[in-house]
Amino acid sequence: MGVFDKKLEKDLTKLGIATISDLLFYFPFRYEDFSNVAKIVDLKAGDQISIKAEIKEIRAIPGFYGKKISRAEAVVSDDSGSMKVVWFNQPYLANNFKKGDQIFLAGTVRFYKTLQLQNPVYEKIRDEDQISVHTARILPIYRLTGSLSLRALRTAIYNALQAQSTVEETLPSEIVKDLGLLDITTTVKNLHFPETDTLLQQAKDRMAFEEIFFAQLAIQKHKNELGQQKATPFAFNKTLVQKFTSSLPFELTADQKKAIWDILQDLEKPQPMNRLLEGDVGSGKTLVAFTAALEVVNAEKQAVLLCPTEILAQQHYKSALKYFEEYSKISLILLTSKRAILNGKEIAKKELLQEIKHGGPQLIISTHAVLEKNVEFEKLGLVIIDEQHRFGVRQRALLKQKTKDIHPHLLSMSATPIPRTLRLTLFGDLQISQINQMPADRKVIKTKLVPNLERPAAYEFIRKQIGEGRQAFVVTPLIEESDRLGVKAATSEYESLQKEFPGLVIGLLHGKMKADQKEQVMADFLANKINILVSTSVIEVGVDVPNASVMFIEGADRFGLAQLHQFRGRVGRSEFQSFCFIFTENENEKTLERLEKFTQTTNGFELAEIDLKNRGFGNIFGEEQSGFYYFKYFNYDAELSDKAKYWAKKILASDPKLIKHPDLFKKIEDKVIHLE
Ligand code: ADP
Ligand code: MG
């Protein structure tokens, strides 16, 4: 940006702020109302207030061998009275002010021997008309990184707003006018420095509309485009499917059958299927996908199963070898950056790529490696994306480039439950199949919110389970904003568990590790070379580790229930009774109630619905799951969503490719969508 000092710019970059415009659109995540400027005489403990006062005296008090905290102490007064102010650990503040300075102070009033303000936010008043930035207003609170202070960020934004009097409108002006929305300049100003409650609310409403409008625009555009694409239809082959499903060692659940039926019907159409298969971890999505693949491959076309990790691809490949053993006509291919396997035998990668180029009845199980340029298909009939949220738009686009005019059918799979209300509002016409029931032989995972006093007993329990040959997961939360990948939290948990369980092998998995390292740790865990695996929440382990029977979740209050449910689903994948223990330091009654609910409910959709009510849309999926729409302001609001849809359709009707709306195009181009 070149307008701020180097350190500030570096801090801002860490927040993803690279331009002034990024800065202006970096909105607060909450507000504190200090607009109430009080008189000192009226104050009582607990009041959250601002005062306007004069410094009567101020001095620095040094610390004393850890017994006393260094601090600055002041006495301030207004025309009604005087009071004490303390800033702990900031003795240097005594040099910032002098007797007679006029200041705003904002904070919560405390009683300790006498009424006082402790560590209040301060702001010098230089002239009487000065607008307060840090005090005496509805104060914006922003997410920060390590060394960036709220004060510095707020000042930077304030200065940016002073320097730039207007912000370029982001919505078509006819919409702003027709819906009576606040213009973008007023919106941005009031989101940062609200003039009144009403204006703040209007600004939030405008952003809510904007969010849902862009989402609807992307969805509608995508839908229109899909409708025009052509795909190879596959006639339902009843004999084949029945033979396959009856050869399985178990009965498919009713939901699995229904999902298969939905998919086979889609495959009969000459337009590409675009279906999302949702089902809890362990609900048996893979077999549904295999059944669809069988029909396509049997008709001499290629099917790709795309997996987010090497190890997951290998796991699926192993299952495929087993399930398709009788089908000698089908070529089973594993293609990853490390492996090139045809029908169970390692071959030269070059040779394998030739095979794929020639085509025929092939099921290709792969990682990102299949997206590389040198991979060419003969006839790609079906693409299945496992753990779809792990893939971005670009990766899908790459796959698309490999298929010329005839598009493959697309099936994505996900364990993220989209709550019904959200689906109806946003994805009203999305094709989804859900698996709501678990295979019958599965035992319900016993879940408990463990009081901290019982932690030793819980550790004892882990020890016992491991003694019986089982394994355990420990998930740690993100605690500090600066620890975005959770490296710090996981590492310290890892170290403390090493002390707690000296005889056991503890593993560590976090997002800073290289892909290879991660794979290795997962492989070791799968091979039971690791007893306890500590992992950040950022890492999702989509791998089946049937031997793991205990899931520990630390800082459980920091997760949505749907997210907790995902973690829990990592255990309970075999005949062993499994357990999920959750912990929290938080004693808030509502929080505990929410967590208790989790211990009593095993249905992911129900939990997602509770999240939706409690935490709003944005939080269901965890922050910014790649590509999935992340809503900060829009909440469940069918009416607003319909309005947005109406306008999206209207604009697309006259400008289907958004050629006349380049700004809108830019907004949505990298956002399309996990509609699939
Ligand atoms: P996910 O939905 O998480 O991808 P998987 O497809 O990996 O789940 O299935 C989990 C396990 O359940 C696998 O070992 C699979 O063989 C098994 N399984 C799938 N369907 C059934 C069923 N109907 N009855 C019993 N076991 C099943
Ligand atoms: Mg799976």
XYZ file of C-alpha atoms and ligand atoms in Angstrom:
704
model
C 0.000 0.000 0.000
C 2.924 2.223 0.686
C 0.999 4.592 2.925
C 1.631 2.941 6.272
C 4.875 2.090 7.965
C 6.501 -1.238 7.120
C 5.580 -3.026 10.298
C 1.931 -2.066 10.055
C 1.828 -3.137 6.416
C 3.325 -6.481 7.323
C 0.761 -7.003 10.061
C -2.039 -6.065 7.697
C -0.789 -8.512 5.083
C -1.129 -11.259 7.639
C -4.815 -10.427 7.835
C -5.062 -10.674 4.049
C -5.161 -6.906 3.643
C -3.077 -5.852 0.651
C -4.851 -2.757 -0.631
C -6.694 0.215 0.794
C -9.855 -1.343 -0.512
C -9.127 -4.572 1.405
C -8.618 -2.444 4.473
C -11.915 -0.622 4.034
C -13.696 -3.938 3.615
C -12.080 -5.488 6.654
C -15.092 -5.151 8.898
C -15.330 -5.519 12.656
C -16.599 -8.808 14.007
C -18.371 -7.073 16.861
C -18.967 -3.752 18.541
C -18.841 -2.370 22.037
C -21.120 0.470 22.821
C -19.218 3.233 24.571
C -21.334 5.982 23.080
C -22.736 6.656 26.496
C -20.516 9.435 27.880
C -21.174 9.416 31.615
C -20.533 11.743 34.504
C -18.101 10.425 37.097
C -20.576 11.045 39.926
C -23.072 8.628 38.366
C -20.683 5.692 37.937
C -21.075 2.365 39.653
C -19.158 -0.883 39.388
C -19.933 -2.863 36.240
C -20.929 0.124 34.090
C -19.501 0.025 30.604
C -18.954 3.690 29.854
C -16.905 6.460 28.375
C -15.998 9.533 30.359
C -14.622 12.840 29.244
C -12.193 14.109 31.826
C -9.067 16.041 32.670
C -5.826 14.511 33.995
C -5.224 15.821 37.495
C -2.153 13.777 38.269
C -0.385 10.807 36.704
C 2.693 8.754 37.642
C 4.523 5.580 36.761
C 4.921 2.876 39.420
C 7.630 0.283 38.769
C 7.101 -3.424 39.357
C 8.704 -5.027 42.407
C 10.249 -8.480 41.886
C 7.066 -9.890 40.501
C 5.127 -8.926 43.633
C 3.826 -5.693 42.281
C 2.759 -5.123 38.720
C 4.287 -2.101 37.057
C 1.651 0.388 36.089
C 0.603 3.951 35.413
C -1.817 5.482 37.914
C -3.801 8.626 37.394
C -6.514 10.708 38.967
C -8.933 12.259 36.511
C -11.910 14.525 37.006
C -14.854 16.060 35.230
C -17.235 18.725 36.486
C -19.064 16.146 38.640
C -16.193 14.472 40.500
C -12.921 12.610 40.252
C -11.731 8.997 40.102
C -8.732 6.725 39.885
C -7.435 5.178 36.656
C -4.876 2.368 36.426
C -3.064 0.971 33.407
C -1.319 -2.239 34.412
C 1.968 -3.144 32.726
C 2.029 0.150 30.861
C 3.972 2.503 33.177
C 5.239 4.391 30.125
C 1.750 5.802 29.617
C 2.591 8.241 32.384
C 4.819 9.972 29.855
C 2.061 10.156 27.254
C -0.089 12.472 29.309
C 0.482 15.510 31.420
C -1.549 17.310 34.024
C -4.361 19.269 32.368
C -4.734 17.008 29.315
C -8.330 16.486 28.211
C -9.043 12.838 27.468
C -11.759 10.352 26.649
C -11.558 7.104 28.581
C -13.633 4.022 27.825
C -13.879 0.848 29.859
C -15.746 -1.008 32.526
C -15.948 0.511 35.988
C -14.492 -1.699 38.750
C -14.473 -1.469 42.491
C -11.180 -2.204 44.206
C -10.885 -0.217 47.421
C -12.318 2.624 45.415
C -14.178 3.021 42.111
C -11.733 2.947 39.254
C -11.162 2.322 35.600
C -8.612 -0.394 34.865
C -6.811 -0.438 31.531
C -9.365 1.800 29.847
C -9.013 2.689 26.191
C -7.840 6.288 26.006
C -7.923 9.087 23.528
C -6.537 12.570 23.880
C -8.872 15.380 22.928
C -7.000 17.901 20.840
C -9.841 20.160 19.867
C -13.422 20.222 20.987
C -14.942 19.098 17.671
C -12.703 16.106 17.287
C -14.544 12.902 16.420
C -13.524 10.157 18.775
C -12.091 7.061 17.122
C -11.333 4.843 20.089
C -13.753 6.018 22.780
C -17.136 7.622 23.368
C -18.795 5.830 20.471
C -19.991 2.477 19.271
C -16.544 0.948 19.096
C -15.567 -1.441 16.324
C -13.665 -4.545 17.439
C -11.616 -6.300 14.766
C -9.906 -9.622 14.539
C -6.181 -9.096 14.882
C -2.962 -10.944 14.373
C -0.029 -11.254 16.737
C 1.524 -7.871 17.089
C -1.142 -5.690 15.538
C -3.039 -3.657 18.112
C -6.688 -2.812 17.883
C -5.701 0.805 18.243
C -3.298 0.710 15.299
C -5.770 -1.039 13.029
C -8.609 1.262 13.985
C -6.439 4.286 13.348
C -5.340 2.936 9.964
C -8.934 2.377 8.918
C -9.973 5.763 10.213
C -7.209 7.460 8.255
C -8.051 5.490 5.128
C -11.657 6.603 5.408
C -10.576 10.214 5.877
C -8.342 10.019 2.814
C -10.934 8.429 0.591
C -14.276 10.154 0.652
C -16.195 7.660 -1.486
C -16.121 3.928 -1.983
C -16.977 2.489 -5.365
C -20.479 1.011 -5.418
C -20.414 -2.797 -5.487
C -24.054 -3.432 -6.398
C -25.892 -2.338 -9.557
C -27.391 1.033 -8.756
C -30.895 -0.034 -9.807
C -30.874 -2.636 -7.023
C -29.657 -0.182 -4.415
C -32.413 2.183 -5.461
C -35.203 -0.324 -5.827
C -34.580 -1.986 -2.479
C -33.791 1.253 -0.708
C -30.426 -0.031 0.455
C -27.811 2.147 2.050
C -25.176 3.211 -0.501
C -21.805 1.521 -0.148
C -19.896 4.577 1.099
C -22.282 5.156 3.982
C -22.313 1.407 4.609
C -18.556 1.087 4.882
C -18.261 4.172 7.064
C -20.934 3.024 9.433
C -19.705 -0.535 9.698
C -16.415 0.837 10.982
C -17.547 3.918 12.864
C -21.281 3.760 13.368
C -22.907 7.120 13.736
C -26.055 5.636 15.225
C -27.485 2.221 16.004
C -29.946 2.620 13.173
C -27.294 3.376 10.594
C -25.237 0.443 11.811
C -28.222 -1.849 11.403
C -28.917 -0.518 7.919
C -25.290 -1.052 6.990
C -25.448 -4.639 8.209
C -28.693 -5.210 6.315
C -27.116 -3.924 3.147
C -24.149 -6.280 3.553
C -26.492 -9.176 4.243
C -28.229 -8.513 0.964
C -24.951 -8.159 -0.846
C -23.714 -11.503 0.427
C -26.814 -13.428 -0.493
C -27.066 -11.613 -3.818
C -23.571 -12.614 -4.905
C -24.232 -16.155 -3.809
C -27.482 -16.277 -5.767
C -25.838 -14.747 -8.782
C -23.139 -17.413 -8.775
C -25.669 -20.175 -8.239
C -28.071 -19.036 -10.952
C -25.304 -18.463 -13.452
C -23.842 -21.850 -12.783
C -27.230 -23.459 -13.139
C -27.918 -21.811 -16.466
C -24.603 -22.990 -17.784
C -25.103 -26.538 -16.634
C -28.484 -26.672 -18.305
C -26.851 -26.125 -21.666
C -24.172 -28.758 -21.306
C -24.354 -32.216 -22.816
C -23.393 -35.487 -21.237
C -23.433 -39.143 -22.191
C -26.598 -40.829 -20.907
C -26.228 -44.229 -19.269
C -29.236 -46.517 -19.383
C -30.071 -48.174 -16.065
C -28.547 -51.634 -16.064
C -30.659 -53.473 -13.547
C -28.951 -56.843 -13.784
C -25.540 -55.344 -13.282
C -26.499 -53.232 -10.299
C -28.442 -56.011 -8.615
C -25.619 -58.453 -9.077
C -23.160 -56.001 -7.569
C -25.209 -54.992 -4.562
C -26.161 -58.557 -3.734
C -22.509 -59.601 -3.813
C -21.707 -57.282 -0.903
C -20.993 -58.806 2.504
C -23.762 -56.683 4.028
C -27.177 -55.284 3.218
C -27.155 -51.688 1.965
C -29.078 -49.293 4.164
C -32.320 -47.883 2.800
C -30.702 -44.464 2.413
C -27.803 -45.923 0.468
C -30.280 -47.623 -1.877
C -32.238 -44.429 -2.308
C -29.061 -42.452 -3.082
C -27.998 -45.029 -5.646
C -31.425 -44.829 -7.228
C -31.253 -40.999 -7.423
C -27.856 -41.164 -9.054
C -28.708 -43.857 -11.574
C -31.695 -41.815 -12.672
C -29.485 -38.754 -13.159
C -27.067 -40.798 -15.223
C -29.853 -41.643 -17.658
C -30.135 -38.021 -18.704
C -28.239 -36.343 -21.555
C -27.328 -33.421 -19.248
C -24.546 -33.776 -16.738
C -25.583 -34.944 -13.317
C -24.726 -32.443 -10.613
C -25.470 -34.133 -7.347
C -24.177 -33.820 -3.840
C -24.163 -36.944 -1.706
C -24.233 -36.009 1.938
C -23.849 -38.420 4.761
C -22.157 -38.623 8.089
C -18.676 -39.931 8.295
C -18.945 -43.696 8.162
C -22.401 -43.782 6.628
C -21.111 -45.652 3.592
C -20.868 -43.103 0.788
C -18.032 -44.909 -0.961
C -20.151 -47.870 -1.958
C -22.798 -45.623 -3.402
C -20.104 -44.002 -5.503
C -18.704 -47.353 -6.561
C -22.115 -48.521 -7.719
C -22.503 -45.447 -9.912
C -18.984 -45.909 -11.238
C -19.704 -49.547 -12.053
C -22.537 -48.632 -14.362
C -20.484 -46.037 -16.216
C -17.397 -48.178 -16.501
C -19.412 -51.185 -17.587
C -20.595 -49.064 -20.514
C -16.961 -48.688 -21.611
C -16.497 -45.163 -20.268
C -13.989 -43.918 -17.727
C -14.836 -42.913 -14.176
C -12.560 -40.912 -11.881
C -12.708 -40.894 -8.117
C -10.824 -37.832 -6.919
C -9.503 -37.923 -3.345
C -7.951 -35.137 -1.285
C -5.076 -37.240 0.044
C -2.775 -39.977 -1.125
C -3.665 -42.209 1.741
C -7.385 -41.906 1.150
C -6.855 -42.756 -2.515
C -4.910 -45.833 -1.514
C -7.594 -46.840 0.894
C -10.300 -46.505 -1.747
C -8.164 -48.403 -4.223
C -7.851 -51.303 -1.844
C -11.623 -51.433 -1.416
C -12.121 -51.239 -5.168
C -9.832 -54.213 -5.731
C -11.972 -56.138 -3.297
C -15.403 -55.075 -4.554
C -14.615 -55.408 -8.246
C -12.648 -58.620 -8.032
C -15.242 -60.485 -10.112
C -15.333 -57.858 -12.836
C -12.301 -58.780 -14.880
C -13.334 -56.482 -17.682
C -12.845 -53.397 -15.512
C -9.389 -51.856 -15.249
C -8.697 -50.551 -11.780
C -6.185 -47.735 -11.781
C -4.494 -45.899 -8.949
C -2.794 -42.702 -10.016
C -1.152 -40.470 -7.440
C 2.023 -38.441 -7.419
C 3.805 -41.471 -6.002
C 1.976 -44.472 -7.366
C 0.967 -45.766 -10.770
C -0.916 -49.014 -10.423
C -2.971 -50.999 -12.894
C -5.062 -53.878 -11.595
C -2.989 -54.203 -8.459
C 0.375 -54.054 -10.212
C 2.816 -51.171 -10.147
C 3.658 -50.055 -13.685
C 5.594 -47.181 -15.229
C 3.706 -43.934 -14.938
C 4.165 -43.243 -18.640
C 2.571 -46.535 -19.492
C -0.344 -45.853 -17.187
C -0.934 -42.464 -18.767
C -1.037 -44.194 -22.158
C -3.662 -46.594 -20.804
C -5.774 -43.722 -19.605
C -5.410 -41.953 -22.916
C -6.631 -45.058 -24.732
C -9.596 -45.340 -22.456
C -11.999 -48.218 -22.086
C -13.714 -49.448 -18.951
C -11.504 -47.866 -16.311
C -12.092 -46.803 -12.757
C -9.328 -44.342 -11.964
C -8.776 -43.571 -8.317
C -6.587 -40.574 -7.915
C -5.434 -37.501 -6.077
C -4.636 -34.070 -7.495
C -2.188 -35.928 -9.736
C -5.018 -36.616 -12.170
C -5.407 -32.882 -12.770
C -1.952 -32.524 -14.231
C -1.536 -31.565 -17.849
C -0.040 -34.848 -18.983
C -3.151 -36.799 -17.982
C -5.515 -37.126 -20.923
C -8.725 -39.105 -20.984
C -10.349 -40.918 -23.780
C -13.946 -40.740 -22.605
C -14.620 -39.478 -19.152
C -18.160 -40.408 -18.200
C -18.244 -39.739 -14.474
C -16.273 -37.697 -11.973
C -16.700 -38.409 -8.291
C -15.185 -35.998 -5.816
C -14.690 -37.345 -2.327
C -14.626 -34.862 0.567
C -15.620 -32.226 -1.941
C -15.009 -29.212 0.265
C -11.319 -30.008 0.161
C -11.215 -29.095 -3.506
C -11.307 -25.635 -4.928
C -12.976 -24.298 -7.978
C -9.765 -24.204 -9.933
C -9.228 -27.900 -9.539
C -12.643 -28.629 -10.893
C -12.044 -26.314 -13.785
C -8.882 -28.251 -14.580
C -10.833 -31.479 -14.768
C -13.378 -29.835 -16.984
C -10.733 -28.770 -19.449
C -9.917 -32.392 -19.997
C -13.344 -33.127 -21.404
C -14.265 -31.357 -24.579
C -17.895 -30.910 -25.607
C -19.351 -33.800 -23.736
C -19.222 -33.198 -20.017
C -18.850 -35.913 -17.445
C -21.518 -36.495 -14.853
C -20.495 -35.135 -11.486
C -21.076 -36.605 -8.068
C -19.590 -34.879 -5.028
C -19.537 -36.370 -1.602
C -19.383 -34.594 1.696
C -19.865 -35.255 5.358
C -20.770 -31.623 6.003
C -24.464 -31.551 6.725
C -26.258 -28.655 5.122
C -29.227 -27.962 7.366
C -32.627 -28.142 5.777
C -33.462 -24.497 6.331
C -30.243 -23.404 4.687
C -30.846 -25.706 1.794
C -34.303 -24.390 1.182
C -33.203 -20.789 1.410
C -30.131 -20.978 -0.637
C -29.961 -24.143 -2.577
C -33.649 -24.645 -3.214
C -33.001 -26.393 -6.464
C -29.803 -28.194 -5.662
C -29.843 -31.932 -6.102
C -28.869 -33.622 -2.907
C -29.028 -37.188 -1.717
C -28.680 -37.768 1.959
C -27.676 -40.802 3.923
C -29.166 -40.312 7.344
C -28.728 -43.723 8.845
C -25.658 -45.619 9.842
C -25.051 -49.241 8.870
C -26.919 -51.446 11.301
C -23.878 -53.102 12.874
C -22.523 -49.791 14.108
C -22.535 -49.081 17.839
C -23.563 -45.613 18.992
C -20.523 -43.607 20.081
C -20.721 -42.824 23.779
C -20.225 -39.104 24.235
C -19.483 -37.257 27.440
C -18.743 -33.711 28.480
C -15.961 -34.309 30.994
C -15.653 -31.941 33.961
C -12.037 -30.889 34.404
C -11.886 -32.652 37.742
C -12.406 -35.940 35.940
C -9.647 -35.371 33.437
C -7.249 -37.780 35.173
C -9.888 -40.485 35.013
C -10.354 -39.787 31.308
C -6.608 -40.175 30.749
C -6.749 -43.408 32.679
C -9.495 -44.502 30.299
C -7.329 -43.784 27.260
C -4.540 -45.808 28.814
C -6.903 -48.742 29.258
C -8.218 -48.570 25.701
C -4.707 -48.464 24.330
C -3.840 -51.397 26.571
C -6.604 -53.262 24.772
C -4.981 -52.420 21.441
C -7.075 -49.401 20.478
C -5.941 -45.880 19.481
C -7.026 -42.342 20.310
C -7.385 -38.967 18.607
C -6.944 -35.657 20.419
C -8.253 -32.559 18.626
C -7.116 -29.109 19.750
C -8.825 -25.797 18.996
C -7.484 -22.541 17.624
C -6.912 -20.398 20.645
C -5.108 -17.302 19.484
C -5.933 -15.331 16.414
C -2.263 -15.358 15.503
C -2.185 -19.140 15.600
C -4.343 -19.526 12.536
C -3.223 -23.028 11.751
C -3.386 -24.086 15.375
C 0.248 -25.119 15.332
C 0.962 -23.669 18.727
C -2.056 -25.179 20.449
C -1.484 -28.637 18.978
C 2.231 -28.613 19.656
C 1.827 -27.703 23.295
C -0.844 -30.369 23.729
C 1.491 -32.844 22.054
C 4.265 -31.971 24.481
C 2.075 -32.223 27.535
C 0.656 -35.580 26.446
C 4.174 -36.914 25.987
C 4.716 -36.144 29.657
C 1.338 -37.598 30.610
C 1.870 -40.858 28.706
C 5.610 -41.520 28.827
C 5.383 -45.101 27.558
C 3.150 -44.370 24.561
C 3.830 -43.078 21.082
C 2.182 -39.728 20.504
C 1.847 -38.329 16.986
C 1.320 -34.755 15.857
C -0.516 -33.455 12.828
C -0.869 -29.789 11.882
C -1.246 -27.583 8.862
C 2.289 -26.257 8.829
C 3.626 -29.736 8.086
C 4.475 -30.670 4.527
C 2.017 -32.898 2.700
C 4.523 -35.755 2.789
C 4.997 -35.491 6.518
C 1.261 -35.451 7.069
C 0.795 -38.532 4.923
C 3.513 -40.293 6.850
C 1.948 -39.531 10.214
C -1.452 -40.716 8.973
C 0.091 -43.875 7.551
C 1.809 -44.555 10.885
C -1.415 -43.984 12.761
C -3.285 -46.277 10.408
C -0.619 -48.938 10.942
C -1.021 -48.548 14.726
C 2.530 -47.304 15.134
C 1.108 -44.259 16.900
C -1.087 -44.671 19.971
C -2.438 -41.161 20.323
C -2.677 -38.696 17.471
C -2.859 -35.006 18.369
C -4.293 -32.986 15.537
C -5.436 -29.435 14.937
C -9.001 -28.883 13.921
C -7.731 -27.536 10.623
C -6.690 -30.961 9.568
C -9.463 -33.208 8.602
C -8.628 -36.806 8.629
C -10.882 -38.313 6.008
C -9.254 -41.633 6.523
C -10.842 -44.717 7.934
C -8.959 -45.805 11.050
C -11.281 -48.519 12.317
C -8.982 -49.305 15.223
C -9.334 -45.850 16.790
C -11.921 -45.901 19.546
C -11.393 -42.712 21.542
C -11.831 -39.107 20.437
C -10.771 -36.325 22.805
C -11.813 -32.794 21.875
C -10.197 -29.959 23.791
C -11.788 -26.497 23.931
C -15.018 -27.950 22.615
C -16.887 -24.675 23.138
C -14.857 -23.197 20.319
C -16.436 -25.458 17.746
C -19.828 -25.621 16.166
C -21.799 -28.741 17.010
C -21.679 -29.911 13.411
C -17.936 -29.599 13.512
C -17.720 -31.539 16.765
C -19.856 -34.141 15.118
C -17.361 -34.447 12.271
C -14.553 -35.060 14.713
C -16.607 -37.606 16.568
C -17.202 -39.446 13.316
C -13.519 -40.318 13.129
C -14.133 -43.061 15.649
C -16.835 -45.683 15.793
C -15.977 -47.124 12.405
C -15.806 -50.736 13.428
C -17.307 -53.250 15.801
C -15.428 -51.742 18.781
C -17.410 -49.585 21.174
C -16.128 -46.031 20.705
C -16.059 -42.980 22.931
C -15.983 -39.241 22.470
C -14.875 -37.049 25.375
C -15.212 -33.315 25.094
C -13.626 -30.709 27.355
C -14.125 -27.021 27.952
C -12.825 -24.325 30.255
C -15.895 -22.261 29.542
C -18.459 -22.203 32.333
C -21.111 -20.185 30.587
C -24.460 -21.843 31.136
C -25.606 -21.537 27.531
C -22.347 -23.000 26.286
C -22.589 -25.962 28.588
C -26.184 -26.507 27.538
C -25.152 -26.496 23.892
C -22.396 -29.004 24.554
C -24.734 -31.214 26.566
C -27.019 -31.239 23.550
C -24.131 -32.563 21.521
C -23.579 -35.427 23.907
C -27.220 -36.426 23.509
C -27.648 -36.105 19.760
C -26.125 -38.335 17.129
C -27.785 -36.808 14.092
C -25.484 -34.439 12.213
C -28.302 -32.598 10.469
C -30.047 -31.894 13.731
C -26.805 -30.534 15.180
C -26.206 -28.373 12.129
C -29.704 -26.982 12.525
C -28.990 -26.072 16.152
C -25.768 -24.373 15.027
C -27.699 -22.431 12.481
C -30.011 -21.050 15.163
C -27.208 -20.317 17.615
C -24.366 -19.143 15.507
C -25.715 -18.082 12.146
C -24.886 -19.291 8.696
C -21.276 -18.300 8.551
C -20.208 -20.553 11.292
C -21.711 -23.800 10.217
C -18.955 -24.832 7.957
C -16.109 -23.403 9.941
C -14.595 -20.279 8.590
C -14.102 -19.974 4.875
C -14.142 -23.592 3.964
C -12.523 -23.342 0.617
C -15.001 -21.975 -1.846
C -18.070 -22.543 0.219
C -20.028 -19.393 0.761
C -19.121 -17.773 3.987
C -21.757 -15.450 5.346
C -20.889 -12.859 7.857
C -24.023 -10.753 7.728
C -26.627 -12.852 5.974
C -28.600 -15.091 8.228
C -31.517 -17.382 7.674
C -33.885 -15.068 5.838
C -35.958 -16.629 3.095
C -37.466 -13.342 2.009
C -34.137 -11.654 1.487
C -32.845 -14.709 -0.291
C -35.819 -14.645 -2.664
C -35.243 -10.983 -3.410
C -31.616 -11.711 -4.156
C -32.585 -14.588 -6.397
C -35.073 -12.421 -8.264
C -32.434 -9.800 -8.990
C -29.794 -12.343 -9.882
C -32.125 -13.928 -12.437
C -33.135 -10.554 -13.791
C -29.569 -9.473 -14.411
C -28.574 -12.806 -15.915
C -31.599 -12.763 -18.234
C -30.225 -9.772 -20.090
C -26.537 -10.466 -19.522
C -26.036 -14.214 -19.064
C -22.258 -14.107 -19.066
C -22.072 -10.871 -17.074
C -20.129 -9.235 -19.878
C -21.833 -5.941 -19.168
C -21.223 -6.370 -15.451
C -17.487 -7.026 -15.153
C -17.415 -6.074 -11.486
C -20.106 -8.587 -10.651
C -18.325 -11.190 -12.711
C -15.158 -10.625 -10.761
C -16.993 -10.952 -7.475
C -18.258 -14.405 -8.270
C -15.686 -15.857 -10.620
C -13.602 -17.618 -8.001
C -16.563 -18.404 -5.807
C -18.435 -21.046 -7.764
C -19.620 -23.081 -5.676
C -19.967 -26.258 -3.925
C -23.260 -26.522 -5.407
C -22.034 -29.692 -6.875
P -18.051 -42.549 4.425
O -19.489 -42.224 4.202
O -17.496 -41.864 5.613
O -17.211 -42.363 3.197
P -17.364 -45.292 4.029
O -17.938 -45.391 2.684
O -15.897 -45.179 4.152
O -18.031 -44.092 4.806
O -17.898 -46.523 4.870
C -17.448 -46.771 6.163
C -17.391 -48.258 6.436
O -18.695 -48.815 6.486
C -16.647 -49.033 5.367
O -15.795 -49.941 6.003
C -17.750 -49.752 4.596
O -17.323 -50.971 4.047
C -18.797 -49.971 5.656
N -20.180 -50.041 5.145
C -20.702 -49.294 4.141
N -22.020 -49.589 3.962
C -22.332 -50.520 4.876
C -23.538 -51.215 5.211
N -24.680 -50.997 4.552
N -23.486 -52.119 6.222
C -22.345 -52.339 6.895
N -21.168 -51.717 6.638
C -21.158 -50.807 5.647
Mg -15.494 -41.264 2.777
